[in-house]
XYZ file of C-alpha atoms in Angstrom:
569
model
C 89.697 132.279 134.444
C 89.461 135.933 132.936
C 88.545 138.432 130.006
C 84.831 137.222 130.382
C 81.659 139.208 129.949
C 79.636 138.955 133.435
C 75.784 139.501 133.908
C 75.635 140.081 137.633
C 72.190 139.579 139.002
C 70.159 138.734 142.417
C 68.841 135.491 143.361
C 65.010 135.023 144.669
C 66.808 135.318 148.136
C 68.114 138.235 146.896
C 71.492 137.152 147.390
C 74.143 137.453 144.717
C 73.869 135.335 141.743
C 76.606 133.408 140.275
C 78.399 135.057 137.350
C 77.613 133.819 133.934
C 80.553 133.668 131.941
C 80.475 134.104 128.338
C 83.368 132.153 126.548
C 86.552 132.595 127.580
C 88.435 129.685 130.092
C 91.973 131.525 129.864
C 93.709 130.158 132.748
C 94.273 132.563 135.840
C 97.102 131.368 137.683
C 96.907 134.004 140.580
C 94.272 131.406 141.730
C 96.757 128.612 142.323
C 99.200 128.345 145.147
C 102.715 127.896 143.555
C 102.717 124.144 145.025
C 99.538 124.104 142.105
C 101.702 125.789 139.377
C 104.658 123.133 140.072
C 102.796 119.902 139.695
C 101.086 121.079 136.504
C 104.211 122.657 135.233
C 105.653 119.096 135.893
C 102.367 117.725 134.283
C 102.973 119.297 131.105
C 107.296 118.330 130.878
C 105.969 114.474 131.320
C 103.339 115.379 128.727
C 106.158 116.354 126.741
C 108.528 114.075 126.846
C 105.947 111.109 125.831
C 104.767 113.198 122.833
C 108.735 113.802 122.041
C 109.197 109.809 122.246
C 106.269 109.291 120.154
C 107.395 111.487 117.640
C 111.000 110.235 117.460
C 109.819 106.408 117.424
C 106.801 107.410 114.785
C 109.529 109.130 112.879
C 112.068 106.565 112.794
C 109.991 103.642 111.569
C 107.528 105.716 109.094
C 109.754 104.816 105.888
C 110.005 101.169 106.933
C 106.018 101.294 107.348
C 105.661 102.890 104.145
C 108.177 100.250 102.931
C 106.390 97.077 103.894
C 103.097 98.341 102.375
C 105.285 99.088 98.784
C 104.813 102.572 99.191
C 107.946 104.529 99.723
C 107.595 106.876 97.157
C 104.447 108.009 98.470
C 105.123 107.663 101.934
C 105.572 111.664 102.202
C 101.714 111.593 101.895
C 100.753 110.458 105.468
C 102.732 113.673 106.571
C 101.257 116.223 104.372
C 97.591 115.008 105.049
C 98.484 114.969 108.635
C 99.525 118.691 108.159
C 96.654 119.762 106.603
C 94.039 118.306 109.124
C 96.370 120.348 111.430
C 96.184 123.802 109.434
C 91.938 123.177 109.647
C 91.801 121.496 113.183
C 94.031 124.126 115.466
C 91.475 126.958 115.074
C 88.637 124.536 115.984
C 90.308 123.263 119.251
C 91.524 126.984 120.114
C 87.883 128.109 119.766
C 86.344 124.899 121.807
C 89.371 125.115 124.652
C 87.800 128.736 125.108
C 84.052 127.627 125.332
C 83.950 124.314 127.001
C 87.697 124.596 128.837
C 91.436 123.661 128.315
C 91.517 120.218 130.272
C 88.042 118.994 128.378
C 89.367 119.646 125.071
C 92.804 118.146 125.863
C 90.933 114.926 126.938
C 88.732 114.850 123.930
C 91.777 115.195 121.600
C 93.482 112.409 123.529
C 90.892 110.098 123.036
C 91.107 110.652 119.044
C 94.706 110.355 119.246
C 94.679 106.956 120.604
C 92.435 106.136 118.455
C 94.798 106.896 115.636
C 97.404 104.359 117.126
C 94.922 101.834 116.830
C 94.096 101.973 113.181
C 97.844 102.191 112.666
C 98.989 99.522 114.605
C 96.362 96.866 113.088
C 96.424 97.955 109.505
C 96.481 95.350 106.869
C 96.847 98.012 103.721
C 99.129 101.333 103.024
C 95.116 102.922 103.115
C 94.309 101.479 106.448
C 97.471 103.440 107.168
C 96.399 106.471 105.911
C 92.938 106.401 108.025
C 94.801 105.567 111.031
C 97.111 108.729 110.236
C 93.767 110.933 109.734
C 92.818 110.096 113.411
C 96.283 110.326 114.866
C 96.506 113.902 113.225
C 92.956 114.973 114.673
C 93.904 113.821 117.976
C 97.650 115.263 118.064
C 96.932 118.553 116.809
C 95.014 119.025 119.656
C 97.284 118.076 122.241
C 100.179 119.666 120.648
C 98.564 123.220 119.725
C 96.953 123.258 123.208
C 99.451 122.312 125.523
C 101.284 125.320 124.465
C 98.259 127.738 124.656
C 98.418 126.036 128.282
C 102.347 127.630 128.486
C 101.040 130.759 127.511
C 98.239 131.446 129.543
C 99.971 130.302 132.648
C 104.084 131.906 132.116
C 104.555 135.862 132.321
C 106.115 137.063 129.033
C 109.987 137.611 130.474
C 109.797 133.455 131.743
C 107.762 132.223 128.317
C 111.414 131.189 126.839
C 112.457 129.353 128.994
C 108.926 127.303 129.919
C 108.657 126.828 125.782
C 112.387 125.687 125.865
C 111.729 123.165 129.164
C 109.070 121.749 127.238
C 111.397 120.547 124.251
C 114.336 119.224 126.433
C 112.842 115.700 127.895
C 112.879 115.348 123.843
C 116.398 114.897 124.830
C 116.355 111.788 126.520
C 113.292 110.459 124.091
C 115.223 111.096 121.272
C 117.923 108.127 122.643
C 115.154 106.151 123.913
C 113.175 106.025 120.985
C 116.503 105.695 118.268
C 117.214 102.415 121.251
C 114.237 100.896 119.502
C 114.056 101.434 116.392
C 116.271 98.916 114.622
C 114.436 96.013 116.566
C 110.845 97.123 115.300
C 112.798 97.538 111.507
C 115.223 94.265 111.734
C 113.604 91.208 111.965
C 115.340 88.129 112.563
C 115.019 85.017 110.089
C 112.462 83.733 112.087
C 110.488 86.529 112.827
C 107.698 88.655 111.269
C 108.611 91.538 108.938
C 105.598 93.347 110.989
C 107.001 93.484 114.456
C 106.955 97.678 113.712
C 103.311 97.017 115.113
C 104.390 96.671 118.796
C 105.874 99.937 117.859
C 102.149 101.823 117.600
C 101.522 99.986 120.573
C 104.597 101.008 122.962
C 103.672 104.814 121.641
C 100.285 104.888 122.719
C 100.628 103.195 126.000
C 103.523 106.289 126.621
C 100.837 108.560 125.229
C 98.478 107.761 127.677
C 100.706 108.244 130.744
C 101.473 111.550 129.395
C 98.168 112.945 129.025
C 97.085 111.407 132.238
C 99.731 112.925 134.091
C 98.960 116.085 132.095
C 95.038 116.194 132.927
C 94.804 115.125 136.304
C 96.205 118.740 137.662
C 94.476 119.997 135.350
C 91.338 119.202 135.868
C 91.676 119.372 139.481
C 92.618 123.154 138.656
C 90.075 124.346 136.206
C 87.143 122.704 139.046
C 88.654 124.287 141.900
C 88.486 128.230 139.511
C 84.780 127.544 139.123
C 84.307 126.791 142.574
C 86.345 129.448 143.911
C 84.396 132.172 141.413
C 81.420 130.324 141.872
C 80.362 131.071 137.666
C 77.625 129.559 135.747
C 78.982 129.028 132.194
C 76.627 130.260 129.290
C 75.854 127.192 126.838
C 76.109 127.932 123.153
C 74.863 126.494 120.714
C 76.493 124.328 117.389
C 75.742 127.433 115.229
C 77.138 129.751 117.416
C 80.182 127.394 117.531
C 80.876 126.858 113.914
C 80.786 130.575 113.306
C 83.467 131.376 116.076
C 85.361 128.494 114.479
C 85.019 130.279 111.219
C 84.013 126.346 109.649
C 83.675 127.633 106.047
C 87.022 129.223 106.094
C 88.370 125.881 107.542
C 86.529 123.860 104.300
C 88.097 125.905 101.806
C 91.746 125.877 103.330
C 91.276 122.392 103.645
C 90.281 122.012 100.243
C 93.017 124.215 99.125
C 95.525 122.376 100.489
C 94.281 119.186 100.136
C 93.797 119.865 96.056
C 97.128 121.943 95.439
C 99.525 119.706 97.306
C 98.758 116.531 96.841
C 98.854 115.871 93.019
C 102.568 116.781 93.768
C 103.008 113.457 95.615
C 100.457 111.743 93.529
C 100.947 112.469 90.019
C 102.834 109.758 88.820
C 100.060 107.479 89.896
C 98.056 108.779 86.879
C 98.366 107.833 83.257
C 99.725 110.497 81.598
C 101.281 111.918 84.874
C 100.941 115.444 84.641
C 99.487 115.329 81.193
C 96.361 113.927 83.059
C 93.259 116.014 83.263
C 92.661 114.885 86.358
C 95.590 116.400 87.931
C 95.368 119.287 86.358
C 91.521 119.987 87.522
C 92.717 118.969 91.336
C 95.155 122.004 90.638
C 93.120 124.218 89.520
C 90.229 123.293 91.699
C 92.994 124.255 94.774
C 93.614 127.649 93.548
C 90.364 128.154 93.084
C 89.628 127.172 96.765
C 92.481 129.405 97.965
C 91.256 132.171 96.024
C 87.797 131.894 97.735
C 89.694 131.633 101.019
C 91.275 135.217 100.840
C 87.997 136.526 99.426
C 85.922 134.967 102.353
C 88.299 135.828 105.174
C 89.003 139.365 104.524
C 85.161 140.272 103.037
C 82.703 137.867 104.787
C 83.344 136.506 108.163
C 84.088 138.417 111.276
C 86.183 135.618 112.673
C 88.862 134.804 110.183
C 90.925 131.386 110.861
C 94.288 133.911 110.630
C 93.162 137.423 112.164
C 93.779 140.325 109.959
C 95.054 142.310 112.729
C 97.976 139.809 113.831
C 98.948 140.223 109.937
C 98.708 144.095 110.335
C 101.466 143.968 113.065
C 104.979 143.930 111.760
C 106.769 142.086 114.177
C 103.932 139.488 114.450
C 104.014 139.007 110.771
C 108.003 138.415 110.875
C 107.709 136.216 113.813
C 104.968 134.078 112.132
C 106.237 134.003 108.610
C 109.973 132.930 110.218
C 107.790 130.261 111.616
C 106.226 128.846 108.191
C 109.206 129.611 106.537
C 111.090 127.025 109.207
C 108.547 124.060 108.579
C 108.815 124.330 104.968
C 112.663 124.167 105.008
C 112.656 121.258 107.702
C 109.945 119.019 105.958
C 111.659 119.505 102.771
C 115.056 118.850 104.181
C 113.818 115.812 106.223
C 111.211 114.065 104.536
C 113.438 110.886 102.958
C 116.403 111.702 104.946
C 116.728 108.692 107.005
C 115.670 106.445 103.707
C 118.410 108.104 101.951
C 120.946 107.701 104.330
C 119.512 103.659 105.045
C 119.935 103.468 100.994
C 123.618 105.723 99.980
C 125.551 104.448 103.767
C 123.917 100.964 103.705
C 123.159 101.502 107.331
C 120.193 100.599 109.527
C 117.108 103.087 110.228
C 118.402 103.325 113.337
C 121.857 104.225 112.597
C 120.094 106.832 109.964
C 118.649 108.321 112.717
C 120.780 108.846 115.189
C 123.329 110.360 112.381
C 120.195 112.709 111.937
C 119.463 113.423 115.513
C 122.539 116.225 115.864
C 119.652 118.677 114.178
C 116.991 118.289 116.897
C 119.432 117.910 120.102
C 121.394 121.319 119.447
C 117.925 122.936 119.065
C 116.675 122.038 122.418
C 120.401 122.922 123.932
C 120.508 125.855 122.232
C 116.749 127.014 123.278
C 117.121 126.412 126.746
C 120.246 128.573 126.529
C 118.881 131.329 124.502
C 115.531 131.752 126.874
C 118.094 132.301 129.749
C 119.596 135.085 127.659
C 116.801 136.956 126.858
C 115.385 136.189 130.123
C 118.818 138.010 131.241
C 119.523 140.858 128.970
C 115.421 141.358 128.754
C 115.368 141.074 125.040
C 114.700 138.838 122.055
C 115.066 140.144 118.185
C 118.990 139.900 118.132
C 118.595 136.092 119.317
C 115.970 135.950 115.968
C 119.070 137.566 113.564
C 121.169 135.567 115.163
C 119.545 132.125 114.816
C 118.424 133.016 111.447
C 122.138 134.074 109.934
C 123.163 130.418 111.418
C 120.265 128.742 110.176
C 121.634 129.837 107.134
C 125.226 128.619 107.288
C 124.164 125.158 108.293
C 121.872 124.505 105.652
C 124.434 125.866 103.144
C 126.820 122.950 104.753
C 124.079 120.353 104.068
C 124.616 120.466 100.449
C 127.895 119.142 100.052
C 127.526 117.608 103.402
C 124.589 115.183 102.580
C 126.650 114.075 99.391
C 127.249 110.273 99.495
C 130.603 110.132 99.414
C 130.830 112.679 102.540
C 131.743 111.729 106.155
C 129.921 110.967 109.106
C 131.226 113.831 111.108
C 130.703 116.477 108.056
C 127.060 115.444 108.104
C 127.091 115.675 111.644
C 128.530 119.076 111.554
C 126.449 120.516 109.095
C 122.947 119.112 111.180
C 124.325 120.558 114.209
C 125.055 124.195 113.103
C 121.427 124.760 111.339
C 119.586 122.912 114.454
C 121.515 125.483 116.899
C 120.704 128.503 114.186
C 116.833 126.876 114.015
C 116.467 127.003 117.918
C 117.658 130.281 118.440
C 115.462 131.931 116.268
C 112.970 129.574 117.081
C 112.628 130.294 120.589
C 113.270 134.252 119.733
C 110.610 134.789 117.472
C 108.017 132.395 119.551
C 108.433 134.971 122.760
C 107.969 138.067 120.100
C 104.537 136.960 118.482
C 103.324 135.824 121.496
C 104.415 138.584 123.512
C 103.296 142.037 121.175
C 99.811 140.422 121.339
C 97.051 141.338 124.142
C 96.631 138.437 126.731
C 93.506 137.504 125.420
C 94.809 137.049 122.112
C 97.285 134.535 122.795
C 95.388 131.590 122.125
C 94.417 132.804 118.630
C 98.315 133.638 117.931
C 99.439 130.328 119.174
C 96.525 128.890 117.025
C 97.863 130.525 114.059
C 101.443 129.892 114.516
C 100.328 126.070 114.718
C 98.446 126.659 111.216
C 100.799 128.371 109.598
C 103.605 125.414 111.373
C 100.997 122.815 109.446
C 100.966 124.793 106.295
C 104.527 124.533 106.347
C 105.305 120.853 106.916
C 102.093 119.810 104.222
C 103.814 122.514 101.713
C 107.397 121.042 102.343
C 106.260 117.602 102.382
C 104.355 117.886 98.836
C 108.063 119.907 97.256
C 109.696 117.004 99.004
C 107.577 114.281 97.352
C 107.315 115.840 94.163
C 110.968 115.582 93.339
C 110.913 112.162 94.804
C 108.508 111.008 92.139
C 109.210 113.371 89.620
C 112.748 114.103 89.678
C 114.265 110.977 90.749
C 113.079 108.867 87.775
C 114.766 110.856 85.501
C 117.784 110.494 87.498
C 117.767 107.112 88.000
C 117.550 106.635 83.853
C 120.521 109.017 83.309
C 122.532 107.088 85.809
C 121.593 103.744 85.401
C 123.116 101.987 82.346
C 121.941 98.196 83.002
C 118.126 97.266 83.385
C 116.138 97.808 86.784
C 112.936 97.722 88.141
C 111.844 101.624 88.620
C 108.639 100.620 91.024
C 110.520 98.439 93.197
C 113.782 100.810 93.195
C 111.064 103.736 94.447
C 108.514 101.743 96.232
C 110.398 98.874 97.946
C 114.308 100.131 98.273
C 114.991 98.480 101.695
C 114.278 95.037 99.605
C 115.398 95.971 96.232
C 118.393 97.535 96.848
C 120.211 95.039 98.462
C 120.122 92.749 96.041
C 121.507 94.905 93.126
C 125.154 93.822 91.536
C 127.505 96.582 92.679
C 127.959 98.693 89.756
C 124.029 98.913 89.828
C 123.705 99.921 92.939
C 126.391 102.616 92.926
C 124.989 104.222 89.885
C 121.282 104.068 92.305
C 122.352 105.502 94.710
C 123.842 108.315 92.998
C 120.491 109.251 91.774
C 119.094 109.362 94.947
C 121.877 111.734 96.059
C 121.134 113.771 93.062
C 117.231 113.862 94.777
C 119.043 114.745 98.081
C 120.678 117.921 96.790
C 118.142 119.104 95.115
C 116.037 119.081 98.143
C 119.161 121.066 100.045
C 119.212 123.256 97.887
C 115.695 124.205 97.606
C 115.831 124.517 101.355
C 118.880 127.209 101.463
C 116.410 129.241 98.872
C 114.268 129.084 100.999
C 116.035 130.175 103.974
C 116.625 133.466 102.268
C 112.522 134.504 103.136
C 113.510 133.804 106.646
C 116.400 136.678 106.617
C 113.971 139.222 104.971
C 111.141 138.856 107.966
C 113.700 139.359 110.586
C 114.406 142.497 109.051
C 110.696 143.985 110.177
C 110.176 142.516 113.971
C 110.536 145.625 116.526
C 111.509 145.036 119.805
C 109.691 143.809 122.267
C 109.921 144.695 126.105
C 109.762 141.443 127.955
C 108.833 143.234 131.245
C 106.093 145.124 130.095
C 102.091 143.171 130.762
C 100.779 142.025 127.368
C 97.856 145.015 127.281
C 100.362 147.599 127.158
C 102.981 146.236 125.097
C 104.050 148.800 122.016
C 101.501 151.469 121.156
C 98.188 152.840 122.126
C 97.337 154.325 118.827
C 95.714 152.827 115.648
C 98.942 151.781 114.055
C 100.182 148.562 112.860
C 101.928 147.868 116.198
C 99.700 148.359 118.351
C 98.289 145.446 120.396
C 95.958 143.085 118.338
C 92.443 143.773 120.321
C 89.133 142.595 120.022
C 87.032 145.751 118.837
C 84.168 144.033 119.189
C 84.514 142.393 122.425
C 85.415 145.903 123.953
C 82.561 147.560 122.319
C 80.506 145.045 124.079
């Protein structure tokens, strides 16, 4: 463990007392014999491929959830607060992984996370839901944003591609594994329960827990044996010293900000008066407010901002990182009632919804994996981020026609397949750049704000995508639908409703919802046109140049994001 302050001092004996180290627990791999690095490195691939099957399952049997509680049309909510625990958790478990130590945090988040499949799996109520969804998100942010600090501290900038590529392809086989079971957890027989989706929550924690034992046990083993070896006494600090490393009034007001802005999106249609209800409009207004305060209290009052004015100050950072939000807007947009939609306009099964939508996430992983080998191999990464983007770009422009109802199969295929290869490329690209212009000991914080910014995304996407599905789908199901219907039921409760319709009825349906579906494509190809500007201002990065000398030594915008402080001290 390194990039520590040390008070070196005699013992009574006047031998040598151990070093007391202040804060950081970076990971220092030249104290591991490469037998070490391989199991752990295989540690964190398992870990990976159970959160990737968790994901996939939790994914693929979300709508029916929602569904059975008569809450489709607010289903997109469980996401977006998920995302905005994220966007207020990552900095926390960034800051704690650097005082108390990587494997200790990863086992607290666990425990949370397993938590969360509890509630889930035993709730009785769409709110019970929602709780169990609170903990889940608590625990998974922390697994999720630290496992790839864990990749950064421990890869050397020219391999990081390909390590953050490995760790996405056992989603390749989880991605079958989990589609496998879908349909059984979302078709039950005439003599079974309509709640067998419950042995879902339990087959996902039970591969959770593998994971993150397989994950720990190196760990641990590792971060014990660097103490011993260095023989350090760690400093304690206290709760106050804590929350103002973890910046926790900056964290309150994003949270609020989020929380109050988004939401009413989803949620406004549950009020009398919709939008016309003062209630709404104060939650609006109270958000702005909040966000307002944010930027005034990060860039006047604290000295440890959630989002580090200095990575913003760097130009190819602040491409990198915006590319990044920019991404999990268009994908939660794009994705949040895709399988629903396809389940409702193809009259096919959640599980055949999902593997038609699985060509998106497979060519992403192939297409990582082959791009980290490139740049591993012509030492470079910022043409892989034009490249990826200017795809991106042509696939998402395919969706719109693509995702019509009338359109084929293999069209919809197409079009998933040539925006996930586009979204991988850049992906991969732009995750080496920001990671890699950055000082070692600043890689943590980076990661941490890529993961808030990742959460900012998805919550933002997920509140456009739930606004038009309960604000703009109404008013196309009344211009399409000539006979009478049940608006609740044909929002809340499609998988039941549906069904049932006369054809003529139904047709006109589910033309409405594929007037929702373009809308939502094309918002996303707007959007795509941010991502195309940032690439514009990344610089190139050398991948065989050490972290602390990467770019320039002077005061500009480029130069490597350090600690003034820190060195001062």
């Amino acid at each position: 463990m390194e990039i520590e302050h040390k008070d070196v001092s005699l013992a009574e004996d006047g031998s040598k007392a151990p070093e007391v180290e202040s804060y950081s627990r970076i990971l220092d791999r030249s104290l591991w014999t490469r037998k070490e690095f391989l199991i752990l490195s295989a540690g964190v691939l398992i870990q990976a491929c159970a959160y990737s099957f968790e994901a996939n399952l939790y994914f693929g049997i979300l709508n029916y959830v929602t569904g059975y509680f008569t809450a489709s049309s607010i289903g997109s909510i469980l996401p977006t607060i998920l995302e905005i625990l994220k966007a207020a958790l990552v900095p926390f478990y960034i800051k704690i992984s650097d005082v108390v130590g990587r494997a200790e945090s990863i086992s607290i988040a666990m425990f949370i996370y397993l938590v969360g499949f509890v509630i889930q799996g035993t709730s009785r109520s769409f709110v019970d839901l929602a709780v169990g969804q609170i903990f889940y998100g608590m625990g998974a942010t922390g697994v999720m944003a630290l496992t790839q600090v864990l990749i950064a501290d421990t890869t050397r900038l020219i391999d990081r591609g390909i390590m953050f590529a490995l760790w996405d392809v056992p989603g390749l086989a989880s991605i079958f594994m989990a589609q496998a079971l879908i349909d059984p957890l979302t078709i039950p027989k005439k003599d079974e329960s309509k709640d067998k989706w419950r042995m879902g929550f339990l087959a996902m924690g039970l591969v959770s827990l593998v994971g993150v034992a397989v994950l720990l046990t190196p760990l641990w083993y590792l971060q014990l044996k660097a103490k011993r070896t260095k023989n350090r006494v760690f400093q304690r600090r206290s709760v106050r010293w804590l929350l103002h490393e973890f910046d926790a009034i900056g964290a309150l007001l994003l949270t609020a900000g989020m929380s109050l802005t988004l939401l009413p999106l989803i949620l406004a249609n549950t009020y009398e008066g919709n939008w016309k209800n003062g209630a709404v409009i104060a939650m609006i207004c109270s958000g702005v407010a909040s966000i307002i305060l944010l930027v005034i209290w990060e860039t006047k009052y604290t000295d440890r901002p959630i989002m580090s004015m200095k990575i913003w100050a760097n130009r190819t950072a602040f491409g990198g990182l915006v590319i990044g939000l920019v991404f999990a807007i268009m994908n939660s947009v794009n994705y949040q009632y895709f399988t629903l939609y396809l389940n409702v306009s193809r009259g096919i099964t959640f599980g055949e919804a999902l593997l038609l939508e699985r060509g998106y996430p497979v060519v992403w992983i192939v297409c990582q994996l082959i791009t980290a080998l490139l740049m591993k191999r012509f030492k470079t990464c910022r043409p892989f981020v034009w490249i990826g983007i200017i795809i991106h770009v042509l696939g998402v422009g395919l969706m719109i026609p693509a995702r019509a109802p009338s359109s084929s199969d293999a069209f919809l295929v197409i079009s998933q397949a040539i925006a996930g290869g586009g979204a991988g490329i850049a992906n991969v690209a732009s995750s080496v750049a920001v990671t890699g212009i950055v000082d070692k000991k600043d890689v943590a914080t980076v990661v941490g704000v890529q993961q808030v910014l990742a959460s900012v995304g998805y919550a933002v996407g997920g509140a456009l995508a739930g606004g038009v599905w309960t604000q703009y789908l109404p008013t196309r199901l009344a211009k399409h639908i000539t006979s009478p219907y049940d608006e609740n039921l044909a929002l809340n409760d499609p998988l039941e409703y549906i069904p049932n319709l006369d054809p003529v009825t139904k047709s006109q349906l589910v033309t409405a919802y594929g007037d929702s579906q373009m809308l939502m494509s094309i918002i996303t190809c707007c959007i795509a046109v941010i991502a195309c500007i940032c690439t514009l201002m990344m610089k190139h990065v050398d991948l065989l140049q050490d972290q602390p000398n990467q770019g320039t030594q002077d005061e500009s915008a480029d130069a490597p994001i350090v600690d003034e402080k820190a060195t001062r001290e």
